[in-house]
Amino acid sequence: MKLTSKGRYAVTAILDIALNANSGPVTLSDISERQNISLSYLEQLFAKLRRYGLVKSVRGPGGGYKLGRPTDKISIGMIIAAVNENISVTKCLGQGNCKDGQVCLTHHLWEELSNRIEDFLNEITLEELVSKQTPRMLSESHTDFENLLVVNN
């Protein structure tokens, strides 16, 4: 299994929105700059995320994107599925034609692993990721503040 940049970037971008939601809608250019993700790539991802109802666009001055659902109602599995990311670890991508059109000897093992990974990702909510990031972000901003005091004294 390889989670490609599509799934990773989608999760990162939505987490960025969740972490910056207090400032209002978040622009793709801000996400692009903060997360070092191509703006055109984000535009492609957000078209899919919007169709899935995970984000909503806000037009006009001060516009951007906001979450389409509460953070506790968005699972990481939903984000990955929205951008059509396949997380199957079977060679045949779950089709059962792994070896000359037949199921290979280890197909069921890899299929079960795929199911467990999917269950795992569906159990993790965006809210959980936000709660894990917030203390780190606060400690980083506190450290930056302390560094600012040292420089100014």
PDB file of C-alpha atoms in Angstrom:
ATOM      1  CA  MET A   1       0.000   0.000   0.000  1.00  0.00           C
ATOM      2  CA  LYS A   2       1.151   3.483  -0.726  1.00  0.00           C
ATOM      3  CA  LEU A   3      -0.828   6.480   0.310  1.00  0.00           C
ATOM      4  CA  THR A   4       0.015   8.936  -2.436  1.00  0.00           C
ATOM      5  CA  SER A   5       0.477  12.680  -2.157  1.00  0.00           C
ATOM      6  CA  LYS A   6      -3.177  13.140  -3.139  1.00  0.00           C
ATOM      7  CA  GLY A   7      -4.434  11.649   0.124  1.00  0.00           C
ATOM      8  CA  ARG A   8      -1.671  13.135   2.256  1.00  0.00           C
ATOM      9  CA  TYR A   9      -2.174  16.628   0.850  1.00  0.00           C
ATOM     10  CA  ALA A  10      -5.949  16.438   1.219  1.00  0.00           C
ATOM     11  CA  VAL A  11      -5.658  15.507   4.907  1.00  0.00           C
ATOM     12  CA  THR A  12      -3.015  18.180   5.487  1.00  0.00           C
ATOM     13  CA  ALA A  13      -5.071  20.884   3.762  1.00  0.00           C
ATOM     14  CA  ILE A  14      -8.265  20.093   5.679  1.00  0.00           C
ATOM     15  CA  LEU A  15      -6.319  19.983   8.939  1.00  0.00           C
ATOM     16  CA  ASP A  16      -4.878  23.398   8.057  1.00  0.00           C
ATOM     17  CA  ILE A  17      -8.419  24.752   7.618  1.00  0.00           C
ATOM     18  CA  ALA A  18      -9.519  23.242  10.936  1.00  0.00           C
ATOM     19  CA  LEU A  19      -6.546  24.759  12.754  1.00  0.00           C
ATOM     20  CA  ASN A  20      -7.059  28.197  11.197  1.00  0.00           C
ATOM     21  CA  ALA A  21     -10.885  28.297  11.239  1.00  0.00           C
ATOM     22  CA  ASN A  22     -11.024  30.918  14.002  1.00  0.00           C
ATOM     23  CA  SER A  23      -9.649  33.490  11.555  1.00  0.00           C
ATOM     24  CA  GLY A  24     -12.522  32.916   9.122  1.00  0.00           C
ATOM     25  CA  PRO A  25     -12.432  31.215   5.733  1.00  0.00           C
ATOM     26  CA  VAL A  26      -8.984  29.975   4.714  1.00  0.00           C
ATOM     27  CA  THR A  27      -7.669  30.667   1.226  1.00  0.00           C
ATOM     28  CA  LEU A  28      -5.980  28.019  -0.854  1.00  0.00           C
ATOM     29  CA  SER A  29      -3.046  30.374  -1.350  1.00  0.00           C
ATOM     30  CA  ASP A  30      -2.557  30.517   2.443  1.00  0.00           C
ATOM     31  CA  ILE A  31      -2.680  26.716   2.659  1.00  0.00           C
ATOM     32  CA  SER A  32      -0.305  26.486  -0.294  1.00  0.00           C
ATOM     33  CA  GLU A  33       2.182  28.801   1.383  1.00  0.00           C
ATOM     34  CA  ARG A  34       1.963  27.269   4.869  1.00  0.00           C
ATOM     35  CA  GLN A  35       2.030  23.639   3.720  1.00  0.00           C
ATOM     36  CA  ASN A  36       4.202  23.985   0.611  1.00  0.00           C
ATOM     37  CA  ILE A  37       1.570  22.412  -1.658  1.00  0.00           C
ATOM     38  CA  SER A  38       1.064  23.595  -5.235  1.00  0.00           C
ATOM     39  CA  LEU A  39      -1.911  25.946  -5.559  1.00  0.00           C
ATOM     40  CA  SER A  40      -3.118  24.250  -8.745  1.00  0.00           C
ATOM     41  CA  TYR A  41      -2.936  20.849  -7.026  1.00  0.00           C
ATOM     42  CA  LEU A  42      -4.961  22.188  -4.095  1.00  0.00           C
ATOM     43  CA  GLU A  43      -7.583  23.522  -6.519  1.00  0.00           C
ATOM     44  CA  GLN A  44      -7.993  20.033  -7.987  1.00  0.00           C
ATOM     45  CA  LEU A  45      -8.257  18.432  -4.549  1.00  0.00           C
ATOM     46  CA  PHE A  46     -10.715  21.000  -3.252  1.00  0.00           C
ATOM     47  CA  ALA A  47     -13.074  20.474  -6.181  1.00  0.00           C
ATOM     48  CA  LYS A  48     -13.381  16.858  -5.004  1.00  0.00           C
ATOM     49  CA  LEU A  49     -13.546  17.735  -1.313  1.00  0.00           C
ATOM     50  CA  ARG A  50     -16.297  20.277  -2.028  1.00  0.00           C
ATOM     51  CA  ARG A  51     -18.361  17.722  -3.983  1.00  0.00           C
ATOM     52  CA  TYR A  52     -18.068  15.338  -1.045  1.00  0.00           C
ATOM     53  CA  GLY A  53     -19.328  18.070   1.315  1.00  0.00           C
ATOM     54  CA  LEU A  54     -16.175  18.158   3.426  1.00  0.00           C
ATOM     55  CA  VAL A  55     -15.471  21.821   2.648  1.00  0.00           C
ATOM     56  CA  LYS A  56     -17.568  24.791   1.584  1.00  0.00           C
ATOM     57  CA  SER A  57     -16.373  27.749  -0.406  1.00  0.00           C
ATOM     58  CA  VAL A  58     -17.051  31.299   0.741  1.00  0.00           C
ATOM     59  CA  ARG A  59     -17.070  33.879  -2.030  1.00  0.00           C
ATOM     60  CA  GLY A  60     -16.142  37.524  -1.969  1.00  0.00           C
ATOM     61  CA  PRO A  61     -13.616  39.590  -0.028  1.00  0.00           C
ATOM     62  CA  GLY A  62     -12.351  37.580   2.891  1.00  0.00           C
ATOM     63  CA  GLY A  63     -13.535  34.427   1.158  1.00  0.00           C
ATOM     64  CA  GLY A  64     -11.889  31.057   1.045  1.00  0.00           C
ATOM     65  CA  TYR A  65     -12.824  27.655   2.412  1.00  0.00           C
ATOM     66  CA  LYS A  66     -14.326  26.443   5.637  1.00  0.00           C
ATOM     67  CA  LEU A  67     -15.193  22.971   6.806  1.00  0.00           C
ATOM     68  CA  GLY A  68     -18.451  21.536   5.521  1.00  0.00           C
ATOM     69  CA  ARG A  69     -19.037  19.505   8.685  1.00  0.00           C
ATOM     70  CA  PRO A  70     -17.965  19.656  12.329  1.00  0.00           C
ATOM     71  CA  THR A  71     -14.477  18.278  12.968  1.00  0.00           C
ATOM     72  CA  ASP A  72     -15.883  15.345  14.937  1.00  0.00           C
ATOM     73  CA  LYS A  73     -17.960  14.317  11.887  1.00  0.00           C
ATOM     74  CA  ILE A  74     -15.047  14.218   9.423  1.00  0.00           C
ATOM     75  CA  SER A  75     -12.934  11.069   9.467  1.00  0.00           C
ATOM     76  CA  ILE A  76      -9.551  10.771   7.811  1.00  0.00           C
ATOM     77  CA  GLY A  77     -10.987   7.885   5.794  1.00  0.00           C
ATOM     78  CA  MET A  78     -13.670  10.213   4.419  1.00  0.00           C
ATOM     79  CA  ILE A  79     -11.047  12.722   3.281  1.00  0.00           C
ATOM     80  CA  ILE A  80      -8.996  10.054   1.544  1.00  0.00           C
ATOM     81  CA  ALA A  81     -12.091   8.550  -0.100  1.00  0.00           C
ATOM     82  CA  ALA A  82     -13.216  12.004  -1.294  1.00  0.00           C
ATOM     83  CA  VAL A  83     -10.059  12.429  -3.383  1.00  0.00           C
ATOM     84  CA  ASN A  84     -10.442   8.912  -4.803  1.00  0.00           C
ATOM     85  CA  GLU A  85      -7.384   7.571  -3.031  1.00  0.00           C
ATOM     86  CA  ASN A  86      -7.078   3.789  -3.112  1.00  0.00           C
ATOM     87  CA  ILE A  87      -5.519   2.319   0.014  1.00  0.00           C
ATOM     88  CA  SER A  88      -5.830  -1.319  -0.978  1.00  0.00           C
ATOM     89  CA  VAL A  89      -2.687  -3.330  -0.334  1.00  0.00           C
ATOM     90  CA  THR A  90      -3.701  -6.201  -2.598  1.00  0.00           C
ATOM     91  CA  LYS A  91      -1.760  -6.446  -5.818  1.00  0.00           C
ATOM     92  CA  CYS A  92      -5.026  -6.681  -7.743  1.00  0.00           C
ATOM     93  CA  LEU A  93      -6.603  -3.704  -5.895  1.00  0.00           C
ATOM     94  CA  GLY A  94      -9.257  -6.015  -4.473  1.00  0.00           C
ATOM     95  CA  GLN A  95     -10.407  -7.418  -7.820  1.00  0.00           C
ATOM     96  CA  GLY A  96      -9.296 -10.996  -7.087  1.00  0.00           C
ATOM     97  CA  ASN A  97      -7.383 -11.384 -10.350  1.00  0.00           C
ATOM     98  CA  CYS A  98      -3.922 -11.230  -8.780  1.00  0.00           C
ATOM     99  CA  LYS A  99      -2.330 -14.207 -10.482  1.00  0.00           C
ATOM    100  CA  ASP A 100      -3.252 -14.868 -14.081  1.00  0.00           C
ATOM    101  CA  GLY A 101      -6.867 -13.853 -13.445  1.00  0.00           C
ATOM    102  CA  GLN A 102      -7.156 -15.925 -10.260  1.00  0.00           C
ATOM    103  CA  VAL A 103      -6.910 -15.110  -6.570  1.00  0.00           C
ATOM    104  CA  CYS A 104      -3.302 -15.464  -5.356  1.00  0.00           C
ATOM    105  CA  LEU A 105      -2.348 -17.436  -2.257  1.00  0.00           C
ATOM    106  CA  THR A 106      -2.016 -14.339  -0.053  1.00  0.00           C
ATOM    107  CA  HIS A 107      -4.929 -12.328  -1.451  1.00  0.00           C
ATOM    108  CA  HIS A 108      -7.103 -12.738   1.653  1.00  0.00           C
ATOM    109  CA  LEU A 109      -4.260 -11.672   3.957  1.00  0.00           C
ATOM    110  CA  TRP A 110      -3.701  -8.419   2.049  1.00  0.00           C
ATOM    111  CA  GLU A 111      -7.436  -7.848   1.670  1.00  0.00           C
ATOM    112  CA  GLU A 112      -7.873  -8.120   5.457  1.00  0.00           C
ATOM    113  CA  LEU A 113      -4.979  -5.703   5.986  1.00  0.00           C
ATOM    114  CA  SER A 114      -6.662  -3.250   3.589  1.00  0.00           C
ATOM    115  CA  ASN A 115      -9.894  -3.550   5.571  1.00  0.00           C
ATOM    116  CA  ARG A 116      -8.102  -2.896   8.860  1.00  0.00           C
ATOM    117  CA  ILE A 117      -6.339   0.153   7.456  1.00  0.00           C
ATOM    118  CA  GLU A 118      -9.643   1.487   6.154  1.00  0.00           C
ATOM    119  CA  ASP A 119     -11.311   0.882   9.547  1.00  0.00           C
ATOM    120  CA  PHE A 120      -8.402   2.599  11.311  1.00  0.00           C
ATOM    121  CA  LEU A 121      -8.599   5.687   9.082  1.00  0.00           C
ATOM    122  CA  ASN A 122     -12.386   5.839   9.461  1.00  0.00           C
ATOM    123  CA  GLU A 123     -12.050   5.821  13.254  1.00  0.00           C
ATOM    124  CA  ILE A 124      -9.752   8.855  13.392  1.00  0.00           C
ATOM    125  CA  THR A 125     -11.586  12.158  13.249  1.00  0.00           C
ATOM    126  CA  LEU A 126     -10.321  15.552  12.266  1.00  0.00           C
ATOM    127  CA  GLU A 127     -11.160  16.664  15.802  1.00  0.00           C
ATOM    128  CA  GLU A 128      -8.611  14.173  17.163  1.00  0.00           C
ATOM    129  CA  LEU A 129      -5.908  15.533  14.864  1.00  0.00           C
ATOM    130  CA  VAL A 130      -6.752  19.102  15.847  1.00  0.00           C
ATOM    131  CA  SER A 131      -6.521  18.249  19.543  1.00  0.00           C
ATOM    132  CA  LYS A 132      -3.091  16.704  18.991  1.00  0.00           C
ATOM    133  CA  GLN A 133      -1.842  19.740  17.061  1.00  0.00           C
ATOM    134  CA  THR A 134      -3.183  22.510  19.290  1.00  0.00           C
ATOM    135  CA  PRO A 135      -0.873  21.916  22.293  1.00  0.00           C
ATOM    136  CA  ARG A 136       2.125  21.667  19.958  1.00  0.00           C
ATOM    137  CA  MET A 137       1.129  24.855  18.176  1.00  0.00           C
ATOM    138  CA  LEU A 138       0.659  26.678  21.478  1.00  0.00           C
ATOM    139  CA  SER A 139       4.039  25.538  22.750  1.00  0.00           C
ATOM    140  CA  GLU A 140       5.667  26.606  19.473  1.00  0.00           C
ATOM    141  CA  SER A 141       4.049  30.054  19.620  1.00  0.00           C
ATOM    142  CA  HIS A 142       5.071  30.324  23.296  1.00  0.00           C
ATOM    143  CA  THR A 143       8.645  29.473  22.348  1.00  0.00           C
ATOM    144  CA  ASP A 144       8.536  32.072  19.560  1.00  0.00           C
ATOM    145  CA  PHE A 145       7.269  34.614  22.096  1.00  0.00           C
ATOM    146  CA  GLU A 146      10.077  33.708  24.504  1.00  0.00           C
ATOM    147  CA  ASN A 147      12.622  34.061  21.682  1.00  0.00           C
ATOM    148  CA  LEU A 148      11.165  37.454  20.847  1.00  0.00           C
ATOM    149  CA  LEU A 149      11.602  38.540  24.480  1.00  0.00           C
ATOM    150  CA  VAL A 150      15.222  37.368  24.512  1.00  0.00           C
ATOM    151  CA  VAL A 151      15.976  39.284  21.312  1.00  0.00           C
ATOM    152  CA  ASN A 152      14.313  42.459  22.588  1.00  0.00           C
ATOM    153  CA  ASN A 153      16.027  42.434  26.016  1.00  0.00           C
TER     154      ASN A 153
END
